[in-house]
């Protein structure tokens, strides 16, 4: 048995039956990281030595009869945008290369309260701006299915680490698709919860009205389990919503008879790869066989939502990234002599090209003369997108689309063309614009063996419905038993 | 809308960025392309629609205004490129 192939609920089963202990599990993962990290490059900071010590401590406590939770000693990987006390949080930027957060993010506190073991901080696009993880200042993460391809982004390190079995699950963030698209590219499950379900306190801000923390897992059951850990109201985040405590594993039911699935035809048209489309059509037929009521409808918002997304996200980013002034956050230009030079030179030297591009765009759309034409218009379009989703959810329980128009693309193929990179978010951004929950699960592979993702979108705070929809399909089709990453060179 | 070099320099200045010549060219081109695409928001049927500023209903969230001390000043200041006596240090701003 290869321990690292197992899901977390399978690990728990084996711990309960005394087939495995915490030490063995962590040793197996640490060994796997040592083996696979040189080719996958998913980690910015490895915490394997610390992890080994923690595993021993937890094992001793268990051996001494202490009652710890069911997730005690389970390893996890954390996107390097989530603050971890005493451990670097770089956001994959030269600006924060040496930044050590003075406190834990709320989600990290929750992970630590379960006694889970953080095996490392995972790579991403700088400040979460990108769709391929190629904009990381430190390294380019490779897709475990084909090392010449990107893992997607911005949470590419999280997706690749889970796909490569270097961690059993991981946390990421999603502002315009940054969990769902890499999950789709790497053949794993990725969930972006409803805006406000998970606290953003201690998560470095990119676009505050869109950012949300979510999970990467090997299967839907693990997804529900990890969501149980991180969800919940937090007074440290005024946008966090109190919906009471739910047990999302209750949603793991196979019976979806009568479930109303809306299929928006515009998400299957122009720009969508034919193999992706065919795979989704097969999945939709499967849902029909399983007793769901499927209906095609019109949701003509994708392009408007994408334009709106780039206006709003960049505007918010230009404001959020104003705090990097060369005074408080580790990097200061050696050239700077005056205060003004500290601001300008530090920012110019330490931000990467994509970050500067988005700051410039964001500053432009907020500047006098353009505010009404772009920013205000975009906020109105945001209302339009929300209204259209509201109308759709009067009729349907879930909406099913491709997660991304294509499978994972080759490294370097889009990194010099911002507009082309932005278009790879076309299926995911509208979900963030409307603040809805969305999950991506693998639904097939293309002719070159690359995984294809299906996105299931739910109404606000209806995570149970999308989890159930995803779970039923997964149990029926068993993607993980049929396909595995092969680390193609 | 056509983006000019002067505009890019003005925007960069507002954003506290210094751009090299080749960056100016590149960002002019990029910004133009992105704005041309983003312009479709101006064709969206939004007449009479309110603006949305957040994903959820906007409402005030209140809590008691209590002082809570964060005692670990060293860990806060360890990220400062320069510090002195538990303070962030910057160059002289007044002569």
Tab-separated table of C-alpha atoms in Angstrom, chain A residues 98-100 102-103 195-196 209 235 238-239 241 303-304 306-308 311 326-332 337-340 342-345 347-348 351 353 356-357 359-361 363-365 367 370 373-374 376-377 379-384 386-387 417-419 422 434-435 460-461, chain B residues 1-3 7-20 23 26-27 30-31 33-57 59 61 63 68 70 72 75-82 88-93:
chain	number	residue	atom	x	y	z
A	98	UNK	CA	11.525	37.578	4.048
A	99	UNK	CA	8.144	38.454	5.550
A	100	UNK	CA	7.259	36.506	8.691
A	102	UNK	CA	3.350	38.051	13.543
A	103	UNK	CA	0.103	36.072	13.802
A	195	UNK	CA	-18.011	34.799	-0.209
A	196	UNK	CA	-18.185	35.283	3.550
A	209	UNK	CA	-14.626	41.847	-2.391
A	235	UNK	CA	-15.376	38.733	14.175
A	238	UNK	CA	-16.388	42.051	8.990
A	239	UNK	CA	-17.431	40.442	5.683
A	241	UNK	CA	-21.210	35.798	7.550
A	303	UNK	CA	-17.627	38.260	-21.305
A	304	UNK	CA	-19.236	41.050	-19.318
A	306	UNK	CA	-14.667	38.860	-17.266
A	307	UNK	CA	-14.330	42.541	-18.174
A	308	UNK	CA	-15.966	43.518	-14.889
A	311	UNK	CA	-11.713	46.195	-13.659
A	326	UNK	CA	9.342	49.915	1.548
A	327	UNK	CA	8.886	50.761	5.215
A	328	UNK	CA	6.902	48.003	6.900
A	329	UNK	CA	7.149	44.859	4.801
A	330	UNK	CA	10.733	43.662	4.494
A	331	UNK	CA	11.835	44.935	1.086
A	332	UNK	CA	13.499	48.313	0.718
A	337	UNK	CA	17.674	57.969	-0.354
A	338	UNK	CA	14.512	60.023	0.161
A	339	UNK	CA	11.107	58.901	1.428
A	340	UNK	CA	9.563	59.302	-2.036
A	342	UNK	CA	11.752	54.507	-0.869
A	343	UNK	CA	8.177	54.166	-2.105
A	344	UNK	CA	8.920	54.288	-5.785
A	345	UNK	CA	12.126	52.322	-6.048
A	347	UNK	CA	7.829	49.016	-5.398
A	348	UNK	CA	9.376	49.163	-8.856
A	351	UNK	CA	6.860	43.863	-7.825
A	353	UNK	CA	5.613	42.576	-14.289
A	356	UNK	CA	2.686	46.179	-11.925
A	357	UNK	CA	0.429	45.681	-14.942
A	359	UNK	CA	-1.694	48.048	-10.380
A	360	UNK	CA	-1.460	50.301	-13.438
A	361	UNK	CA	-4.793	49.078	-14.811
A	363	UNK	CA	-5.051	52.906	-10.849
A	364	UNK	CA	-6.204	53.873	-14.350
A	365	UNK	CA	-9.815	52.753	-13.889
A	367	UNK	CA	-8.405	57.753	-11.758
A	370	UNK	CA	-12.223	57.108	-16.121
A	373	UNK	CA	-16.637	54.798	-17.616
A	374	UNK	CA	-14.959	51.761	-16.101
A	376	UNK	CA	-18.718	52.497	-11.806
A	377	UNK	CA	-19.931	50.705	-14.931
A	379	UNK	CA	-20.032	47.756	-10.397
A	380	UNK	CA	-23.337	48.066	-12.237
A	381	UNK	CA	-22.483	45.071	-14.393
A	382	UNK	CA	-21.764	43.246	-11.162
A	383	UNK	CA	-25.389	43.867	-10.171
A	384	UNK	CA	-26.485	42.606	-13.599
A	386	UNK	CA	-25.922	38.809	-9.734
A	387	UNK	CA	-29.466	39.397	-10.974
A	417	UNK	CA	0.183	37.554	-23.496
A	418	UNK	CA	-1.878	38.967	-20.614
A	419	UNK	CA	-5.171	39.077	-22.495
A	422	UNK	CA	-7.091	36.446	-18.661
A	434	UNK	CA	-21.672	37.116	-7.746
A	435	UNK	CA	-20.068	35.736	-4.545
A	460	UNK	CA	-25.187	31.469	-1.971
A	461	UNK	CA	-24.425	29.340	1.084
B	1	UNK	CA	-10.013	55.302	-25.644
B	2	UNK	CA	-6.417	55.771	-26.699
B	3	UNK	CA	-3.809	55.483	-23.950
B	7	UNK	CA	-1.105	59.022	-19.272
B	8	UNK	CA	0.914	55.921	-18.453
B	9	UNK	CA	3.540	58.078	-16.749
B	10	UNK	CA	0.847	59.944	-14.814
B	11	UNK	CA	-0.773	56.682	-13.689
B	12	UNK	CA	2.590	55.146	-12.743
B	13	UNK	CA	3.330	58.215	-10.671
B	14	UNK	CA	-0.014	57.928	-8.867
B	15	UNK	CA	0.760	54.261	-8.184
B	16	UNK	CA	4.277	55.107	-6.922
B	17	UNK	CA	5.973	53.155	-9.680
B	18	UNK	CA	9.017	54.083	-11.733
B	19	UNK	CA	8.886	52.584	-15.205
B	20	UNK	CA	11.814	51.883	-17.514
B	23	UNK	CA	8.146	48.966	-19.577
B	26	UNK	CA	4.887	47.356	-22.997
B	27	UNK	CA	2.342	48.623	-20.492
B	30	UNK	CA	-1.098	45.907	-22.637
B	31	UNK	CA	-3.327	48.552	-21.103
B	33	UNK	CA	-5.558	45.823	-25.277
B	34	UNK	CA	-7.152	45.178	-21.882
B	35	UNK	CA	-9.159	48.413	-21.969
B	36	UNK	CA	-10.405	47.652	-25.477
B	37	UNK	CA	-11.768	44.395	-24.093
B	38	UNK	CA	-12.995	45.940	-20.837
B	39	UNK	CA	-14.942	48.497	-22.862
B	40	UNK	CA	-17.711	45.936	-23.344
B	41	UNK	CA	-18.969	46.921	-19.891
B	42	UNK	CA	-20.140	50.070	-21.614
B	43	UNK	CA	-22.461	48.053	-23.860
B	44	UNK	CA	-24.004	46.083	-21.000
B	45	UNK	CA	-27.714	46.693	-20.338
B	46	UNK	CA	-27.264	48.327	-16.932
B	47	UNK	CA	-29.519	51.362	-17.170
B	48	UNK	CA	-31.179	51.956	-13.828
B	49	UNK	CA	-29.149	49.281	-12.019
B	50	UNK	CA	-27.506	50.124	-8.717
B	51	UNK	CA	-23.794	49.604	-8.201
B	52	UNK	CA	-22.694	46.562	-6.198
B	53	UNK	CA	-19.713	47.117	-3.948
B	54	UNK	CA	-19.532	43.738	-2.229
B	55	UNK	CA	-20.662	40.184	-2.745
B	56	UNK	CA	-23.119	40.194	0.129
B	57	UNK	CA	-25.692	42.649	1.354
B	59	UNK	CA	-24.699	46.227	6.317
B	61	UNK	CA	-21.046	45.328	11.489
B	63	UNK	CA	-18.415	45.580	17.857
B	68	UNK	CA	-6.628	44.999	22.751
B	70	UNK	CA	-0.719	43.094	20.759
B	72	UNK	CA	4.677	40.904	20.543
B	75	UNK	CA	7.571	40.121	15.774
B	76	UNK	CA	5.730	43.075	14.245
B	77	UNK	CA	8.894	45.076	13.762
B	78	UNK	CA	11.074	42.235	12.598
B	79	UNK	CA	9.654	42.843	9.110
B	80	UNK	CA	10.808	46.461	9.005
B	81	UNK	CA	13.786	46.983	6.690
B	82	UNK	CA	15.064	49.549	9.176
B	88	UNK	CA	9.968	52.111	11.845
B	89	UNK	CA	12.877	54.165	10.580
B	90	UNK	CA	12.662	56.358	7.461
B	91	UNK	CA	14.940	59.052	6.050
B	92	UNK	CA	14.566	62.614	7.233
B	93	UNK	CA	11.513	64.274	5.629
